[in-house]
Amino acid sequence: MIKILSVVGARPNFIKISPVHKAFQRYNGNIIHKICHTGQHFDEKMSKIFFDELEMPKPDFYLGVSGGSHAGQTARIMIEFEKILLEEKPDMIIVPGDVNSTMAASIVASKLGIPIAHVEAGLRSFDRTMPEEINRLVTDALSDLLFITEDSGIQHLRHEGIDEKKIHFVGNVMIDSLISYLPKIDQSEILTELGIEKLKYILVTFHRPANVDDPVYLKELINLLNDFSAYGHVVFPVHPRTRNNFEENNLLDKFTGGVLLLDPIGYLDFLHLTKNASLVVTDSGGIQEETTFLGVQCITVRDNTERPVTVDIGTNHLIGKDLKKVKASVASIMEGKVKKGRVPELWDGKAAERIASVISDYLKKESC
Ligand code: UDP
């Protein structure tokens, strides 16, 4: 019997691990897959709704570590996760994405000699001011199996001297979730609930520290979002970090009526909003991929992206942080200057199946 433990902590992790969990259920009980939730994102809207909507079991382990500084959070996850590993002794851990939980769990497993599989390995923004970039570099250096979503990931890992045998191009588990939930996504009633119409609104999300931590920039961003309402409604589900910064800087009353400020939205409703938007403006990582899959125009307000395939062949426009350029780009897209875009290779809904198969073969060989 093989025992595998996946470690999740934040919203995008839950979406990525759901298809992996389901793929292991097809091994007729020969592989036991357990889930450890570190508690990084913990409330109803950032955590529970994703377990419910994506039909995942309650986590087997819950570490209850949230908030604090990066070092403090990483350290507390390491201390708590070590206890779980010593008790459970899994054959392998799986870590998705690039959050602090990903890196913390990898360090602990690596020191206990437990193999690590990194789902969404090899992505690089080459911007070490992003905490996620540090998490990616450390996790990839320690991982035994590196599962890749796009060609750039293979190139980066080769360049970093990672053994070719560890690298597996499998596709994108976030897109697996999207494909398998499309029928339910289509049934969402969120447009009616919000009183808005298909293709008549811009969907916005912002949560990266580089965009939301500086109050001066944040104020300029609000002015820009207010201007967007000239094109229709602006729908803005606000991440808790961003909301805190709005509140601390007394910025909430700077929004005009054209911007619908919402709490974070559940997966099915959010993807319904994404699929039917005239345009998405974001600094999210995963949303750049989902819009590319759905063929929806996306403006990324960042100077770099670790997901270049979404720009090279997808519908993502990497505009940078200069808000004048963002404004011009929105205007040009709304005038019809859109990118056609294609779906990247292997974003076909079967990434998790491939991951389960590689892991199963790897662990069989290890045990021989
Ligand atoms: N998402 C969601 N509700 C929201 C905002 C985002 O379900 O209100 C989903 C989105 O579809 C994507 C994931 O959350 O699957 C992206 O998470 P986030 O932007 O927080 O993280 P990142 O991808 O930037 O690491």
Tab-separated table of N, CA and C in Angstrom, residues 137-251:
chain	number	residue	atom	x	y	z
A	137	LEU	N	11.855	28.487	-6.243
A	137	LEU	CA	13.267	28.085	-6.387
A	137	LEU	C	13.641	27.018	-5.363
A	138	VAL	N	13.224	27.246	-4.111
A	138	VAL	CA	13.592	26.298	-3.046
A	138	VAL	C	12.887	24.962	-3.287
A	139	THR	N	11.601	25.012	-3.572
A	139	THR	CA	10.823	23.775	-3.747
A	139	THR	C	11.372	22.951	-4.909
A	140	ASP	N	11.655	23.603	-6.018
A	140	ASP	CA	12.170	22.854	-7.177
A	140	ASP	C	13.527	22.231	-6.880
A	141	ALA	N	14.368	22.968	-6.147
A	141	ALA	CA	15.705	22.433	-5.843
A	141	ALA	C	15.609	21.168	-4.989
A	142	LEU	N	14.553	21.060	-4.177
A	142	LEU	CA	14.440	19.932	-3.243
A	142	LEU	C	13.590	18.783	-3.785
A	143	SER	N	12.871	19.012	-4.898
A	143	SER	CA	11.890	18.016	-5.339
A	143	SER	C	12.512	16.855	-6.114
A	144	ASP	N	11.845	15.710	-6.010
A	144	ASP	CA	12.300	14.494	-6.700
A	144	ASP	C	11.556	14.291	-8.004
A	145	LEU	N	10.305	14.767	-8.060
A	145	LEU	CA	9.532	14.741	-9.299
A	145	LEU	C	9.034	16.151	-9.542
A	146	LEU	N	9.285	16.659	-10.761
A	146	LEU	CA	8.878	18.030	-11.053
A	146	LEU	C	7.885	18.001	-12.218
A	147	PHE	N	6.643	18.371	-11.923
A	147	PHE	CA	5.565	18.299	-12.915
A	147	PHE	C	5.362	19.675	-13.549
A	148	ILE	N	5.458	19.689	-14.877
A	148	ILE	CA	5.559	20.946	-15.627
A	148	ILE	C	4.267	21.234	-16.376
A	149	THR	N	3.900	22.530	-16.404
A	149	THR	CA	2.671	22.948	-17.103
A	149	THR	C	2.937	23.519	-18.490
A	150	GLU	N	4.147	24.048	-18.696
A	150	GLU	CA	4.425	24.680	-19.995
A	150	GLU	C	5.918	24.573	-20.286
A	151	ASP	N	6.254	24.696	-21.556
A	151	ASP	CA	7.626	24.466	-21.996
A	151	ASP	C	8.667	25.300	-21.234
A	152	SER	N	8.320	26.552	-20.895
A	152	SER	CA	9.321	27.398	-20.224
A	152	SER	C	9.835	26.717	-18.948
A	153	GLY	N	8.969	25.961	-18.293
A	153	GLY	CA	9.355	25.279	-17.049
A	153	GLY	C	10.464	24.272	-17.292
A	154	ILE	N	10.375	23.567	-18.406
A	154	ILE	CA	11.422	22.575	-18.728
A	154	ILE	C	12.748	23.309	-18.945
A	155	GLN	N	12.687	24.382	-19.715
A	155	GLN	CA	13.913	25.137	-20.026
A	155	GLN	C	14.572	25.651	-18.747
A	156	HIS	N	13.766	26.206	-17.837
A	156	HIS	CA	14.343	26.777	-16.614
A	156	HIS	C	14.998	25.699	-15.760
A	157	LEU	N	14.341	24.557	-15.643
A	157	LEU	CA	14.890	23.498	-14.775
A	157	LEU	C	16.173	22.935	-15.377
A	158	ARG	N	16.198	22.774	-16.693
A	158	ARG	CA	17.429	22.309	-17.357
A	158	ARG	C	18.557	23.297	-17.075
A	159	HIS	N	18.226	24.563	-17.223
A	159	HIS	CA	19.221	25.609	-17.021
A	159	HIS	C	19.750	25.602	-15.588
A	160	GLU	N	18.891	25.223	-14.648
A	160	GLU	CA	19.303	25.177	-13.236
A	160	GLU	C	19.981	23.855	-12.890
A	161	GLY	N	20.170	23.004	-13.890
A	161	GLY	CA	20.928	21.764	-13.667
A	161	GLY	C	20.123	20.649	-13.019
A	162	ILE	N	18.782	20.720	-13.086
A	162	ILE	CA	17.953	19.653	-12.506
A	162	ILE	C	18.053	18.418	-13.423
A	163	ASP	N	18.207	17.271	-12.793
A	163	ASP	CA	18.316	16.006	-13.529
A	163	ASP	C	17.094	15.799	-14.431
A	164	GLU	N	17.366	15.568	-15.706
A	164	GLU	CA	16.306	15.405	-16.717
A	164	GLU	C	15.275	14.346	-16.300
A	165	LYS	N	15.731	13.316	-15.611
A	165	LYS	CA	14.825	12.205	-15.240
A	165	LYS	C	13.714	12.654	-14.281
A	166	LYS	N	13.971	13.748	-13.575
A	166	LYS	CA	12.971	14.219	-12.603
A	166	LYS	C	11.862	15.055	-13.256
A	167	ILE	N	12.098	15.511	-14.498
A	167	ILE	CA	11.200	16.501	-15.120
A	167	ILE	C	10.127	15.804	-15.953
A	168	HIS	N	8.863	16.123	-15.683
A	168	HIS	CA	7.745	15.498	-16.410
A	168	HIS	C	6.766	16.579	-16.877
A	169	PHE	N	6.650	16.704	-18.185
A	169	PHE	CA	5.702	17.666	-18.764
A	169	PHE	C	4.333	16.987	-18.824
A	170	VAL	N	3.416	17.427	-17.947
A	170	VAL	CA	2.140	16.710	-17.795
A	170	VAL	C	0.910	17.548	-18.145
A	171	GLY	N	1.079	18.862	-18.269
A	171	GLY	CA	-0.093	19.731	-18.458
A	171	GLY	C	-0.425	20.465	-17.167
A	172	ASN	N	-1.677	20.915	-17.063
A	172	ASN	CA	-2.013	21.900	-16.046
A	172	ASN	C	-3.218	21.442	-15.205
A	173	VAL	N	-2.958	21.152	-13.928
A	173	VAL	CA	-4.053	20.645	-13.079
A	173	VAL	C	-5.130	21.698	-12.821
A	174	MET	N	-4.756	22.975	-12.863
A	174	MET	CA	-5.771	24.017	-12.664
A	174	MET	C	-6.789	23.967	-13.824
A	175	ILE	N	-6.283	23.648	-14.997
A	175	ILE	CA	-7.157	23.522	-16.170
A	175	ILE	C	-7.948	22.209	-16.096
A	176	ASP	N	-7.381	21.181	-15.469
A	176	ASP	CA	-8.170	19.951	-15.228
A	176	ASP	C	-9.442	20.298	-14.462
A	177	SER	N	-9.285	21.069	-13.385
A	177	SER	CA	-10.461	21.441	-12.583
A	177	SER	C	-11.451	22.220	-13.423
A	178	LEU	N	-10.921	23.175	-14.168
A	178	LEU	CA	-11.798	24.025	-14.995
A	178	LEU	C	-12.594	23.160	-15.983
A	179	ILE	N	-11.913	22.244	-16.646
A	179	ILE	CA	-12.607	21.418	-17.653
A	179	ILE	C	-13.665	20.548	-16.976
A	180	SER	N	-13.302	19.945	-15.834
A	180	SER	CA	-14.276	19.008	-15.277
A	180	SER	C	-15.465	19.730	-14.639
A	181	TYR	N	-15.289	20.993	-14.264
A	181	TYR	CA	-16.427	21.716	-13.657
A	181	TYR	C	-17.147	22.656	-14.630
A	182	LEU	N	-16.763	22.637	-15.920
A	182	LEU	CA	-17.405	23.559	-16.880
A	182	LEU	C	-18.933	23.460	-16.895
A	183	PRO	N	-19.503	22.244	-16.880
A	183	PRO	CA	-20.981	22.190	-16.883
A	183	PRO	C	-21.574	22.926	-15.677
A	184	LYS	N	-20.972	22.749	-14.490
A	184	LYS	CA	-21.500	23.447	-13.303
A	184	LYS	C	-21.212	24.946	-13.376
A	185	ILE	N	-20.059	25.296	-13.929
A	185	ILE	CA	-19.703	26.714	-14.076
A	185	ILE	C	-20.759	27.402	-14.958
A	186	ASP	N	-21.150	26.716	-16.020
A	186	ASP	CA	-22.141	27.293	-16.936
A	186	ASP	C	-23.502	27.493	-16.267
A	187	GLN	N	-23.774	26.684	-15.244
A	187	GLN	CA	-25.087	26.793	-14.577
A	187	GLN	C	-25.156	27.908	-13.524
A	188	SER	N	-24.020	28.513	-13.210
A	188	SER	CA	-24.018	29.537	-12.151
A	188	SER	C	-25.012	30.667	-12.471
A	189	GLU	N	-25.620	31.188	-11.422
A	189	GLU	CA	-26.628	32.258	-11.583
A	189	GLU	C	-26.052	33.621	-11.182
A	190	ILE	N	-24.735	33.686	-11.083
A	190	ILE	CA	-24.126	34.895	-10.490
A	190	ILE	C	-24.427	36.169	-11.295
A	191	LEU	N	-24.527	36.060	-12.624
A	191	LEU	CA	-24.793	37.278	-13.405
A	191	LEU	C	-26.163	37.856	-13.042
A	192	THR	N	-27.155	36.963	-12.933
A	192	THR	CA	-28.495	37.420	-12.559
A	192	THR	C	-28.459	37.994	-11.143
A	193	GLU	N	-27.761	37.278	-10.243
A	193	GLU	CA	-27.704	37.772	-8.856
A	193	GLU	C	-27.098	39.172	-8.782
A	194	LEU	N	-26.093	39.427	-9.618
A	194	LEU	CA	-25.440	40.741	-9.579
A	194	LEU	C	-26.143	41.766	-10.468
A	195	GLY	N	-27.094	41.289	-11.266
A	195	GLY	CA	-27.812	42.208	-12.159
A	195	GLY	C	-26.937	42.723	-13.279
A	196	ILE	N	-26.078	41.857	-13.808
A	196	ILE	CA	-25.218	42.289	-14.927
A	196	ILE	C	-25.381	41.318	-16.092
A	197	GLU	N	-24.916	41.778	-17.263
A	197	GLU	CA	-25.113	40.958	-18.470
A	197	GLU	C	-23.787	40.470	-19.015
A	198	LYS	N	-23.866	39.307	-19.629
A	198	LYS	CA	-22.750	38.682	-20.332
A	198	LYS	C	-22.036	39.684	-21.249
A	199	LEU	N	-20.712	39.697	-21.210
A	199	LEU	CA	-19.878	40.538	-22.080
A	199	LEU	C	-20.096	42.045	-21.878
A	200	LYS	N	-20.729	42.402	-20.754
A	200	LYS	CA	-20.966	43.839	-20.520
A	200	LYS	C	-20.265	44.297	-19.242
A	201	TYR	N	-19.235	43.581	-18.839
A	201	TYR	CA	-18.525	43.982	-17.612
A	201	TYR	C	-17.052	43.582	-17.700
A	202	ILE	N	-16.260	44.287	-16.901
A	202	ILE	CA	-14.832	43.951	-16.763
A	202	ILE	C	-14.658	43.320	-15.380
A	203	LEU	N	-14.001	42.173	-15.343
A	203	LEU	CA	-13.725	41.491	-14.071
A	203	LEU	C	-12.306	41.828	-13.627
A	204	VAL	N	-12.184	42.171	-12.343
A	204	VAL	CA	-10.895	42.656	-11.836
A	204	VAL	C	-10.491	41.878	-10.583
A	205	THR	N	-9.219	41.468	-10.480
A	205	THR	CA	-8.703	40.997	-9.177
A	205	THR	C	-7.294	41.538	-8.972
A	206	PHE	N	-7.008	41.904	-7.733
A	206	PHE	CA	-5.652	42.355	-7.377
A	206	PHE	C	-5.301	41.861	-5.981
A	207	HIS	N	-4.159	41.230	-5.839
A	207	HIS	CA	-3.717	40.877	-4.483
A	207	HIS	C	-2.209	40.814	-4.298
A	208	ARG	N	-1.426	41.006	-5.358
A	208	ARG	CA	0.036	40.899	-5.207
A	208	ARG	C	0.546	42.096	-4.396
A	209	PRO	N	1.430	41.821	-3.405
A	209	PRO	CA	1.967	42.912	-2.587
A	209	PRO	C	2.471	44.089	-3.432
A	210	ALA	N	3.115	43.820	-4.561
A	210	ALA	CA	3.676	44.903	-5.389
A	210	ALA	C	2.586	45.852	-5.890
A	211	ASN	N	1.336	45.390	-5.948
A	211	ASN	CA	0.250	46.252	-6.429
A	211	ASN	C	-0.624	46.808	-5.317
A	212	VAL	N	-0.706	46.097	-4.199
A	212	VAL	CA	-1.718	46.525	-3.216
A	212	VAL	C	-1.139	47.028	-1.887
A	213	ASP	N	0.182	46.978	-1.729
A	213	ASP	CA	0.735	47.390	-0.430
A	213	ASP	C	1.101	48.870	-0.359
A	214	ASP	N	1.261	49.531	-1.518
A	214	ASP	CA	1.635	50.950	-1.510
A	214	ASP	C	0.362	51.795	-1.668
A	215	PRO	N	-0.004	52.575	-0.607
A	215	PRO	CA	-1.280	53.303	-0.658
A	215	PRO	C	-1.362	54.304	-1.806
A	216	VAL	N	-0.250	54.868	-2.226
A	216	VAL	CA	-0.290	55.859	-3.311
A	216	VAL	C	-0.680	55.162	-4.619
A	217	TYR	N	-0.031	54.026	-4.870
A	217	TYR	CA	-0.344	53.252	-6.091
A	217	TYR	C	-1.791	52.741	-6.035
A	218	LEU	N	-2.172	52.299	-4.834
A	218	LEU	CA	-3.520	51.741	-4.652
A	218	LEU	C	-4.583	52.799	-4.990
A	219	LYS	N	-4.312	54.030	-4.598
A	219	LYS	CA	-5.259	55.118	-4.875
A	219	LYS	C	-5.357	55.368	-6.384
A	220	GLU	N	-4.211	55.327	-7.057
A	220	GLU	CA	-4.214	55.519	-8.521
A	220	GLU	C	-4.961	54.377	-9.203
A	221	LEU	N	-4.779	53.187	-8.648
A	221	LEU	CA	-5.466	52.017	-9.192
A	221	LEU	C	-6.984	52.181	-9.061
A	222	ILE	N	-7.421	52.662	-7.910
A	222	ILE	CA	-8.858	52.874	-7.703
A	222	ILE	C	-9.391	53.879	-8.734
A	223	ASN	N	-8.649	54.954	-8.955
A	223	ASN	CA	-9.085	55.948	-9.958
A	223	ASN	C	-9.239	55.299	-11.332
A	224	LEU	N	-8.284	54.434	-11.659
A	224	LEU	CA	-8.337	53.766	-12.962
A	224	LEU	C	-9.564	52.851	-13.046
A	225	LEU	N	-9.830	52.091	-11.978
A	225	LEU	CA	-10.988	51.190	-11.985
A	225	LEU	C	-12.279	52.000	-12.110
A	226	ASN	N	-12.334	53.147	-11.442
A	226	ASN	CA	-13.515	54.009	-11.585
A	226	ASN	C	-13.691	54.422	-13.050
A	227	ASP	N	-12.567	54.732	-13.714
A	227	ASP	CA	-12.638	55.126	-15.143
A	227	ASP	C	-13.174	53.992	-16.008
A	228	PHE	N	-12.824	52.745	-15.641
A	228	PHE	CA	-13.272	51.598	-16.454
A	228	PHE	C	-14.795	51.532	-16.544
A	229	SER	N	-15.490	52.112	-15.574
A	229	SER	CA	-16.956	51.949	-15.582
A	229	SER	C	-17.589	52.624	-16.803
A	230	ALA	N	-16.790	53.413	-17.530
A	230	ALA	CA	-17.268	53.959	-18.815
A	230	ALA	C	-17.605	52.825	-19.790
A	231	TYR	N	-16.999	51.649	-19.589
A	231	TYR	CA	-17.233	50.513	-20.506
A	231	TYR	C	-18.336	49.571	-20.027
A	232	GLY	N	-18.937	49.856	-18.886
A	232	GLY	CA	-19.940	48.940	-18.323
A	232	GLY	C	-19.631	48.739	-16.843
A	233	HIS	N	-20.153	47.653	-16.272
A	233	HIS	CA	-19.860	47.391	-14.867
A	233	HIS	C	-18.418	46.941	-14.688
A	234	VAL	N	-17.885	47.218	-13.516
A	234	VAL	CA	-16.581	46.683	-13.132
A	234	VAL	C	-16.834	45.802	-11.912
A	235	VAL	N	-16.518	44.513	-12.022
A	235	VAL	CA	-16.794	43.567	-10.936
A	235	VAL	C	-15.474	43.224	-10.265
A	236	PHE	N	-15.381	43.486	-8.964
A	236	PHE	CA	-14.102	43.355	-8.257
A	236	PHE	C	-14.292	42.541	-6.974
A	237	PRO	N	-14.092	41.201	-7.054
A	237	PRO	CA	-14.070	40.400	-5.819
A	237	PRO	C	-12.744	40.672	-5.098
A	238	VAL	N	-12.839	41.175	-3.882
A	238	VAL	CA	-11.637	41.720	-3.226
A	238	VAL	C	-10.985	40.673	-2.308
A	239	HIS	N	-9.733	40.395	-2.572
A	239	HIS	CA	-8.914	39.470	-1.756
A	239	HIS	C	-8.744	40.084	-0.354
A	240	PRO	N	-8.698	39.247	0.702
A	240	PRO	CA	-8.585	39.801	2.068
A	240	PRO	C	-7.400	40.749	2.259
A	241	ARG	N	-6.269	40.437	1.641
A	241	ARG	CA	-5.098	41.314	1.788
A	241	ARG	C	-5.390	42.710	1.225
A	242	THR	N	-6.054	42.722	0.078
A	242	THR	CA	-6.365	43.983	-0.593
A	242	THR	C	-7.395	44.761	0.220
A	243	ARG	N	-8.388	44.044	0.726
A	243	ARG	CA	-9.429	44.708	1.529
A	243	ARG	C	-8.807	45.359	2.775
A	244	ASN	N	-7.908	44.624	3.446
A	244	ASN	CA	-7.210	45.188	4.611
A	244	ASN	C	-6.525	46.489	4.256
A	245	ASN	N	-5.844	46.491	3.094
A	245	ASN	CA	-5.113	47.692	2.698
A	245	ASN	C	-6.061	48.838	2.338
A	246	PHE	N	-7.193	48.518	1.718
A	246	PHE	CA	-8.195	49.561	1.457
A	246	PHE	C	-8.651	50.151	2.791
A	247	GLU	N	-8.944	49.266	3.758
A	247	GLU	CA	-9.490	49.734	5.039
A	247	GLU	C	-8.456	50.542	5.823
A	248	GLU	N	-7.242	50.004	5.901
A	248	GLU	CA	-6.203	50.694	6.686
A	248	GLU	C	-5.910	52.089	6.145
A	249	ASN	N	-6.058	52.260	4.825
A	249	ASN	CA	-5.751	53.556	4.217
A	249	ASN	C	-7.001	54.371	3.894
A	250	ASN	N	-8.144	53.955	4.469
A	250	ASN	CA	-9.421	54.660	4.263
A	250	ASN	C	-9.725	54.910	2.792
A	251	LEU	N	-9.562	53.877	1.987
A	251	LEU	CA	-9.727	54.065	0.544
A	251	LEU	C	-11.058	53.547	0.006
